Coordinates of C-alpha atoms in Angstrom, one line a residue:
X220 CA -34.7 -50.8 -32.9
X221 CA -35.1 -54.1 -34.8
X222 CA -38.6 -53.2 -36.1
X223 CA -37.5 -49.8 -37.2
X224 CA -34.5 -51.2 -39.0
X225 CA -36.8 -53.5 -41.0
X226 CA -39.3 -50.8 -41.7
X227 CA -36.6 -48.4 -42.9
X228 CA -35.3 -51.1 -45.3
X229 CA -38.8 -51.4 -46.6
X230 CA -39.4 -47.7 -46.7
X231 CA -36.4 -47.0 -48.9
X232 CA -38.0 -49.2 -51.6
X233 CA -41.0 -46.9 -51.9
X234 CA -40.1 -43.5 -50.4
X235 CA -37.1 -41.5 -51.6
X236 CA -34.3 -42.0 -49.0
X237 CA -36.9 -43.7 -46.8
X238 CA -38.3 -40.5 -45.3
X239 CA -40.9 -37.9 -46.2
X240 CA -38.9 -35.0 -44.8
X241 CA -35.1 -34.8 -44.7
X242 CA -35.0 -33.7 -41.0
X243 CA -36.4 -37.1 -39.9
X244 CA -33.4 -39.0 -41.1
X245 CA -30.3 -39.9 -39.0
X246 CA -27.6 -42.5 -39.4
X247 CA -27.9 -45.4 -39.7
X248 CA -31.8 -45.2 -39.7
X249 CA -34.5 -43.3 -37.8
X250 CA -36.8 -45.0 -35.3
X251 CA -40.4 -45.4 -36.6
X252 CA -43.1 -44.1 -34.2
X253 CA -45.9 -46.3 -33.0
X254 CA -47.8 -43.9 -30.7
X255 CA -47.4 -40.8 -28.5
X256 CA -49.0 -39.3 -25.4
X257 CA -48.3 -36.2 -23.3
X258 CA -44.5 -35.8 -23.1
X259 CA -43.7 -39.2 -24.5
X260 CA -43.3 -41.0 -27.8
X261 CA -43.0 -44.8 -28.4
X262 CA -41.2 -46.5 -31.3
X263 CA -42.3 -49.7 -33.0
X264 CA -40.3 -51.8 -30.5
X265 CA -42.3 -50.1 -27.7
X266 CA -39.3 -48.1 -26.4
X267 CA -40.4 -45.0 -24.7
X268 CA -38.7 -41.6 -25.2
X269 CA -39.2 -38.3 -23.5
X270 CA -40.0 -36.1 -26.5
X271 CA -38.1 -32.8 -26.8
X272 CA -38.6 -32.6 -30.5
X273 CA -42.3 -32.1 -30.1
X274 CA -42.9 -32.2 -33.9
X275 CA -40.3 -29.5 -34.3
X276 CA -42.0 -27.1 -32.0
X277 CA -45.7 -27.7 -33.0
X278 CA -46.7 -29.5 -29.8
X279 CA -46.5 -26.7 -27.4
X280 CA -49.3 -28.4 -25.3
X281 CA -47.9 -31.9 -25.7
X282 CA -49.2 -35.0 -27.6
X283 CA -52.9 -35.8 -27.6
X284 CA -54.0 -32.7 -25.7
X285 CA -57.5 -33.5 -24.5
X286 CA -59.2 -30.2 -25.2
X287 CA -58.0 -30.3 -28.8
X288 CA -58.8 -34.0 -29.4
X289 CA -62.3 -33.4 -28.0
X290 CA -62.9 -30.5 -30.4
X291 CA -61.6 -32.4 -33.4
X292 CA -63.7 -35.4 -32.4
X293 CA -66.8 -33.3 -32.3
X294 CA -66.1 -31.9 -35.7
X295 CA -65.4 -35.3 -37.2
X296 CA -69.0 -36.3 -36.4
X297 CA -70.1 -33.4 -38.7
X298 CA -67.7 -33.9 -41.6
X299 CA -64.1 -33.5 -42.6
X300 CA -64.0 -31.2 -45.7
X301 CA -66.6 -29.0 -47.3
X302 CA -64.7 -26.6 -49.6
X303 CA -67.3 -24.0 -48.7
X304 CA -66.9 -21.2 -46.1
X305 CA -67.7 -22.0 -42.5
X306 CA -68.4 -19.9 -39.4
X307 CA -65.5 -21.6 -37.6
X308 CA -63.0 -19.9 -40.1
X309 CA -64.3 -16.5 -39.0
X310 CA -64.0 -17.5 -35.3
X311 CA -60.4 -18.7 -35.8
X312 CA -59.4 -15.6 -37.8
X313 CA -60.8 -13.3 -35.0
X314 CA -58.8 -15.3 -32.4
X315 CA -55.6 -15.0 -34.4
X316 CA -56.1 -11.2 -34.9
X317 CA -56.9 -10.9 -31.2
X318 CA -53.5 -12.4 -30.3
X319 CA -51.6 -10.7 -33.1
X320 CA -52.8 -7.0 -33.4
X321 CA -50.4 -6.4 -36.3
X322 CA -52.9 -8.3 -38.4
X323 CA -56.0 -6.7 -39.8
X324 CA -57.0 -9.7 -41.9
X325 CA -56.0 -13.3 -42.1
X326 CA -55.9 -15.9 -44.9
X327 CA -55.8 -19.6 -43.7
X328 CA -53.8 -22.2 -45.5
X329 CA -52.0 -25.5 -44.8
X330 CA -48.2 -25.3 -44.2
X331 CA -45.6 -22.9 -43.2
X332 CA -44.0 -23.0 -46.6
X333 CA -47.3 -22.2 -48.2
X334 CA -47.7 -19.3 -45.9
X335 CA -44.2 -17.8 -46.5
X336 CA -44.6 -18.3 -50.2
X337 CA -47.9 -16.3 -50.1
X338 CA -46.5 -13.6 -47.9
X339 CA -43.6 -13.0 -50.3
X340 CA -45.9 -12.9 -53.3
X341 CA -48.1 -10.4 -51.4
X342 CA -45.1 -8.2 -50.8
X343 CA -44.2 -8.3 -54.5
X344 CA -47.8 -7.6 -55.5
X345 CA -48.0 -4.6 -53.1
X346 CA -44.7 -3.0 -54.0
X347 CA -44.6 -4.0 -57.7
X348 CA -40.9 -4.9 -57.1
X349 CA -39.0 -8.2 -57.4
X350 CA -36.2 -8.7 -54.9
X351 CA -36.6 -10.3 -51.5
X352 CA -34.1 -10.0 -48.6
X353 CA -33.7 -13.0 -46.4
X354 CA -31.1 -13.7 -43.7
X355 CA -28.5 -16.5 -43.9
X356 CA -29.6 -19.6 -42.0
X357 CA -33.2 -18.6 -41.7
X358 CA -35.5 -21.3 -43.1
X359 CA -38.8 -20.3 -44.7
X360 CA -39.9 -23.5 -46.4
X361 CA -38.8 -25.5 -49.4
X362 CA -39.8 -23.1 -52.2
X363 CA -37.4 -21.4 -54.7
X364 CA -37.5 -17.9 -53.4
X365 CA -36.2 -18.8 -49.9
X366 CA -34.3 -22.0 -50.4
X367 CA -31.1 -20.0 -50.7
X368 CA -28.5 -20.4 -47.9
X369 CA -31.3 -21.7 -45.7
X370 CA -31.3 -23.4 -42.3
X371 CA -32.9 -26.6 -41.0
X372 CA -32.4 -29.8 -43.2
X373 CA -30.9 -27.7 -46.0
X374 CA -28.0 -26.6 -43.8
X375 CA -27.7 -30.1 -42.3
X376 CA -27.3 -31.6 -45.8
X377 CA -24.9 -28.8 -46.9
X378 CA -27.3 -27.5 -49.6
X379 CA -26.7 -23.8 -50.3
X380 CA -29.0 -23.6 -53.3
X381 CA -31.3 -26.6 -54.1
X382 CA -31.0 -28.5 -57.4
X383 CA -34.0 -27.8 -59.5
X384 CA -34.2 -24.2 -58.4
X385 CA -34.2 -21.6 -61.1
X386 CA -31.3 -19.1 -61.3
X387 CA -33.7 -16.4 -62.4
X388 CA -35.6 -16.9 -59.2
X389 CA -32.7 -17.2 -56.7
X390 CA -31.0 -14.2 -58.2
X391 CA -33.9 -12.1 -56.9
X392 CA -33.2 -13.4 -53.3
X393 CA -30.6 -11.3 -51.5
X394 CA -29.0 -12.9 -48.5
X395 CA -27.6 -10.9 -45.6
X396 CA -26.1 -12.0 -42.2
X397 CA -28.5 -12.3 -39.3
X398 CA -27.8 -9.8 -36.5
X399 CA -25.9 -7.6 -39.0
X400 CA -27.8 -4.4 -39.5
X401 CA -24.9 -2.8 -41.4
X402 CA -25.0 -5.6 -44.0
X403 CA -28.8 -5.0 -44.4
X404 CA -28.3 -1.3 -44.8
X405 CA -25.7 -1.7 -47.5
X406 CA -27.9 -4.2 -49.4
X407 CA -30.9 -1.9 -49.3
X408 CA -28.8 1.1 -50.4
X409 CA -27.4 -0.8 -53.4
X410 CA -30.8 -2.2 -54.5
X411 CA -33.9 -0.1 -55.3
X412 CA -36.0 -3.1 -56.3
X413 CA -36.7 -4.6 -52.9
X414 CA -40.2 -6.0 -52.4
X415 CA -39.8 -7.2 -48.9
X416 CA -37.6 -8.4 -46.0
X417 CA -38.5 -11.8 -44.5
X418 CA -36.9 -12.9 -41.2
X419 CA -37.3 -15.4 -38.4
X420 CA -37.4 -12.9 -35.4
X421 CA -35.7 -15.7 -33.4
X422 CA -33.6 -17.9 -35.7
X423 CA -34.8 -21.4 -34.9
X424 CA -33.5 -23.4 -37.9
X425 CA -29.8 -22.9 -37.4
X426 CA -29.8 -24.2 -33.9
X427 CA -31.2 -21.4 -31.7
X428 CA -29.9 -17.9 -32.4
X429 CA -31.3 -14.9 -30.6
X430 CA -31.6 -11.4 -32.0
X431 CA -29.0 -9.1 -30.5
X432 CA -30.1 -6.0 -28.7
X433 CA -31.8 -3.5 -31.1
X434 CA -31.5 -5.8 -34.1
X435 CA -35.2 -6.2 -34.6
X436 CA -36.0 -2.6 -33.6
X437 CA -33.4 -1.4 -36.2
X438 CA -34.7 -3.8 -38.8
X439 CA -38.3 -2.4 -38.3
X440 CA -37.0 1.2 -38.5
X441 CA -35.0 0.7 -41.7
X442 CA -37.7 -1.2 -43.5
X443 CA -40.2 1.6 -42.6
X444 CA -37.8 4.3 -43.7
X445 CA -37.4 2.6 -47.1
X446 CA -41.1 1.6 -47.5
X447 CA -40.2 -2.1 -47.6
X448 CA -42.8 -4.5 -46.1
X449 CA -41.4 -6.5 -43.2
X450 CA -42.4 -10.1 -43.0
X451 CA -42.1 -11.9 -39.6
X452 CA -41.9 -15.6 -40.2
X453 CA -43.4 -16.8 -36.9
X454 CA -44.0 -20.4 -38.0
X455 CA -41.9 -21.6 -35.1
X456 CA -42.2 -18.6 -32.6
X457 CA -45.9 -17.9 -33.0
X458 CA -47.7 -18.9 -29.8
X459 CA -44.4 -20.6 -28.6
X460 CA -42.5 -17.5 -27.4
X461 CA -45.7 -15.9 -26.1
X462 CA -49.4 -16.0 -26.9
X463 CA -48.7 -13.1 -29.4
X464 CA -45.5 -14.6 -30.7
X465 CA -42.1 -12.9 -30.9
X466 CA -43.6 -9.7 -32.1
X467 CA -45.4 -9.3 -28.8
X468 CA -42.3 -10.3 -26.9
X469 CA -40.1 -7.7 -28.6
X470 CA -42.8 -5.1 -29.1
X471 CA -42.6 -4.9 -32.9
X472 CA -45.4 -4.7 -35.5
X473 CA -44.4 -6.3 -38.8
X474 CA -46.4 -5.7 -42.0
X475 CA -47.1 -9.4 -42.6
X476 CA -46.8 -12.5 -40.4
X477 CA -46.8 -16.2 -41.1
X478 CA -48.0 -18.7 -38.5
X479 CA -48.1 -22.6 -38.4
X480 CA -46.8 -25.3 -36.0
X481 CA -48.2 -24.4 -32.5
X482 CA -51.2 -22.6 -34.1
X483 CA -53.0 -26.0 -34.0
X484 CA -50.8 -28.2 -31.7
X485 CA -50.3 -30.9 -34.3
X486 CA -52.8 -30.4 -37.1
X487 CA -52.0 -29.2 -40.6
X488 CA -52.8 -25.5 -40.8
X489 CA -51.0 -22.2 -41.4
X490 CA -52.0 -18.6 -41.8
X491 CA -50.8 -15.3 -43.3
X492 CA -52.0 -12.1 -41.7
X493 CA -51.2 -8.4 -42.0
X494 CA -52.2 -4.9 -43.0
X495 CA -55.6 -4.6 -44.7
X496 CA -54.2 -2.8 -47.7
X497 CA -51.8 -5.7 -48.4
X498 CA -54.1 -8.6 -47.5
X499 CA -56.9 -7.2 -49.7
X500 CA -54.7 -7.8 -52.7
X501 CA -55.6 -11.5 -52.4
X502 CA -58.0 -12.9 -54.9
X503 CA -60.9 -12.9 -55.6
X504 CA -61.1 -9.3 -54.4
X505 CA -57.6 -8.6 -55.6
X506 CA -55.3 -9.9 -58.4
X507 CA -52.8 -11.8 -56.3
X508 CA -53.9 -15.4 -56.7
X509 CA -53.7 -18.0 -54.0
X510 CA -55.9 -21.0 -53.5
X511 CA -56.1 -24.4 -51.8
X512 CA -58.6 -27.2 -51.5
X513 CA -57.7 -27.9 -47.9
X514 CA -57.4 -24.3 -46.7
X515 CA -59.6 -23.7 -43.7
X516 CA -60.6 -27.3 -43.5
X517 CA -62.9 -27.8 -40.5
X518 CA -60.7 -30.4 -38.8
X519 CA -57.6 -28.3 -38.6
X520 CA -59.6 -25.1 -37.9
X521 CA -61.4 -26.8 -34.9
X522 CA -57.9 -27.9 -33.6
X523 CA -56.5 -24.3 -34.0
X524 CA -59.5 -22.7 -32.2
X525 CA -59.2 -25.1 -29.3
X526 CA -55.4 -24.6 -29.2
X527 CA -55.6 -20.8 -29.1
X528 CA -58.4 -20.9 -26.5
X529 CA -56.5 -23.3 -24.3
X530 CA -53.3 -21.2 -24.6
X531 CA -55.2 -17.9 -23.8
X532 CA -56.9 -19.5 -20.8
X533 CA -53.7 -20.6 -19.2
X534 CA -51.1 -18.3 -20.8
X535 CA -49.8 -16.8 -17.6
X536 CA -49.1 -20.1 -16.0
X537 CA -48.1 -21.8 -19.2
X538 CA -45.3 -19.4 -20.3
X539 CA -44.0 -18.8 -16.8
X540 CA -43.8 -22.6 -16.2
X541 CA -41.9 -23.2 -19.5
X542 CA -39.5 -20.3 -18.9
X543 CA -38.8 -21.6 -15.4
X544 CA -38.2 -25.1 -16.7
X545 CA -36.0 -23.8 -19.5
X546 CA -33.9 -21.7 -17.1
X547 CA -33.4 -24.7 -14.8
X548 CA -32.6 -27.0 -17.7
X549 CA -30.2 -24.6 -19.5
X550 CA -28.4 -23.6 -16.3
X551 CA -27.9 -27.2 -15.2
X552 CA -26.7 -28.2 -18.7
X553 CA -24.3 -25.3 -18.7
X554 CA -22.9 -26.2 -15.2
X555 CA -22.4 -29.9 -16.3
X556 CA -20.5 -28.9 -19.5
X557 CA -18.5 -26.4 -17.6
X558 CA -17.5 -28.9 -14.9
X559 CA -16.5 -31.3 -17.6
X560 CA -14.4 -28.5 -19.3
X561 CA -16.3 -29.1 -22.6
X562 CA -16.2 -26.0 -24.8
X563 CA -19.8 -25.0 -25.3
X564 CA -22.4 -22.3 -25.8
X565 CA -26.0 -22.6 -24.7
X566 CA -28.6 -20.4 -26.3
X567 CA -32.1 -20.4 -24.8
X568 CA -35.3 -18.4 -24.6
X569 CA -38.9 -19.1 -23.7
X570 CA -39.4 -22.8 -24.3
X571 CA -36.5 -23.4 -26.7
X572 CA -32.8 -24.1 -26.2
X573 CA -29.8 -25.6 -28.0
X574 CA -26.2 -26.5 -27.0
X575 CA -23.3 -25.8 -29.4
X576 CA -19.9 -27.4 -28.9
X577 CA -17.7 -24.3 -29.6
X578 CA -15.8 -21.6 -27.7
X579 CA -17.3 -18.9 -29.9
X580 CA -20.7 -17.3 -29.1
X581 CA -23.3 -18.4 -31.7
X582 CA -24.9 -15.3 -33.1
X583 CA -25.4 -16.1 -36.8
X584 CA -25.2 -18.9 -39.4
X585 CA -21.4 -18.8 -39.7
X586 CA -20.7 -19.2 -36.0
X587 CA -23.4 -21.9 -35.8
X588 CA -21.6 -23.9 -38.5
X589 CA -18.3 -23.6 -36.6
X590 CA -19.7 -25.7 -33.8
X591 CA -18.5 -29.4 -33.6
X592 CA -21.3 -31.4 -35.4
X593 CA -19.6 -34.7 -34.6
X594 CA -19.8 -34.0 -30.9
X595 CA -23.4 -33.1 -31.3
X596 CA -24.1 -36.4 -33.0
X597 CA -22.4 -38.2 -30.1
X598 CA -24.7 -36.3 -27.7
X599 CA -27.8 -37.1 -29.7
X600 CA -27.1 -40.9 -29.9
X601 CA -26.3 -41.2 -26.2
X602 CA -29.5 -39.3 -25.3
X603 CA -31.5 -41.6 -27.6
X604 CA -30.0 -44.7 -25.8
X605 CA -31.0 -43.1 -22.5
X606 CA -34.6 -42.6 -23.6
X607 CA -34.5 -38.9 -24.6
X608 CA -35.5 -37.8 -28.1
X609 CA -34.3 -34.4 -29.3
X610 CA -34.1 -33.3 -33.0
X611 CA -31.2 -35.2 -34.6
X612 CA -29.6 -32.1 -36.2
X613 CA -27.4 -29.4 -34.6
X614 CA -29.3 -27.0 -36.7
X615 CA -32.7 -27.6 -35.0
X616 CA -33.9 -26.7 -31.5
X617 CA -34.8 -28.6 -28.3
X618 CA -38.5 -27.8 -27.5
X619 CA -40.2 -27.9 -24.1
X620 CA -43.9 -28.6 -23.9
X621 CA -46.6 -28.0 -21.2
X622 CA -46.7 -31.9 -20.9
X623 CA -43.2 -32.0 -19.4
X624 CA -42.9 -32.4 -15.7
X625 CA -40.0 -31.8 -13.2
X626 CA -39.5 -35.5 -13.1
X627 CA -39.1 -35.5 -16.9
X628 CA -36.5 -32.7 -16.6
X629 CA -34.5 -34.5 -13.9
X630 CA -34.4 -37.8 -16.0
X631 CA -33.4 -35.8 -19.0
X632 CA -30.6 -34.0 -17.2
X633 CA -29.3 -37.4 -16.0
X634 CA -29.3 -38.5 -19.7
X635 CA -27.5 -35.3 -20.7
X636 CA -24.9 -35.9 -18.0
X637 CA -24.1 -39.3 -19.6
X638 CA -24.3 -37.8 -23.1
X639 CA -21.8 -35.0 -22.2
X640 CA -19.4 -37.7 -20.8
X641 CA -19.6 -39.4 -24.1
X642 CA -18.8 -36.2 -25.9
X643 CA -15.8 -35.5 -23.6
X644 CA -14.4 -39.0 -24.2

């Protein structure tokens, strides 16, 4: 990685810590990407990697998907940004609502963090209350209300509450354990000023942690009984778990939903959708203000329309293929680690998986943090040497894409075999 080393030295002079997002860094320096296509990504030294990071889950359909690039190219010939309404925004909103029946209306924006920030503000505007309940290890973006005991890079860097955050903001964020309904019930019973509950229905920013049986059902029941809006943060799971996200998979209708990542397969766009009576609080019709120059920009909107249409057209084959690949992958990985007598847990669902080096089942943030991070780093480095790129943090997730082939899986399993040997030694 000689070119990446030189670029990182230069990058640190002009970019804080040399990266524009903490999750992109790993010791001693990250590789710098030159290009990507399908299931592969190339660094500046022209080394090719099989990509299982997939832009942290955004690239459900793989890099440079033809249908999407064709749609974007067509729009580029018409213009890039108008800051006026377009017919394509209506088309996209109807497509999203068609896939997510819990949404009566949708507001488009740019990032997952912007979407969750808006959803929380909507919940407060609707209830006229202040406090938000989140679950430990869930990551909902880098804004004050939710950057408390969060997952993703925040967990990787050991940051419980970010410097620069206001105490008067974080004190209104109540944190409970994921998969612990009793903890949630106690918190609700002790606090009468709860504006909303926000959750990743499948926790994908603390490694991969699955909801235990009845957890989400009970969560929906309790929030309904207490008239508390339930926000499903489906920035990761939306379109990735199914064409209707985790809420379709588990048969639950939240009051508000946030989407991003796989919504556009690699273009910057997000959305908040939900019940009409909540969504109508948004300005200019309501008094809850939210605005953005780039919201609903025609480039990202065209990508999202094409992405959803492509997913809907092939969804039966797409999701069955990804689930089959994941089962083969996770089972083989489990067998290898078991044969080598390496203590481990493998959590997997749909097109996502993660291995934890621990004897304890990983069901929440605390058990995730008990896994051996040093062993995971050994695994990551060996995989990289063998031409396989996964997210560099234990607290992220391995993502499959439609671009992966059986040959890619076989090569990756060979790489994992060598990586597990390095862990054992």
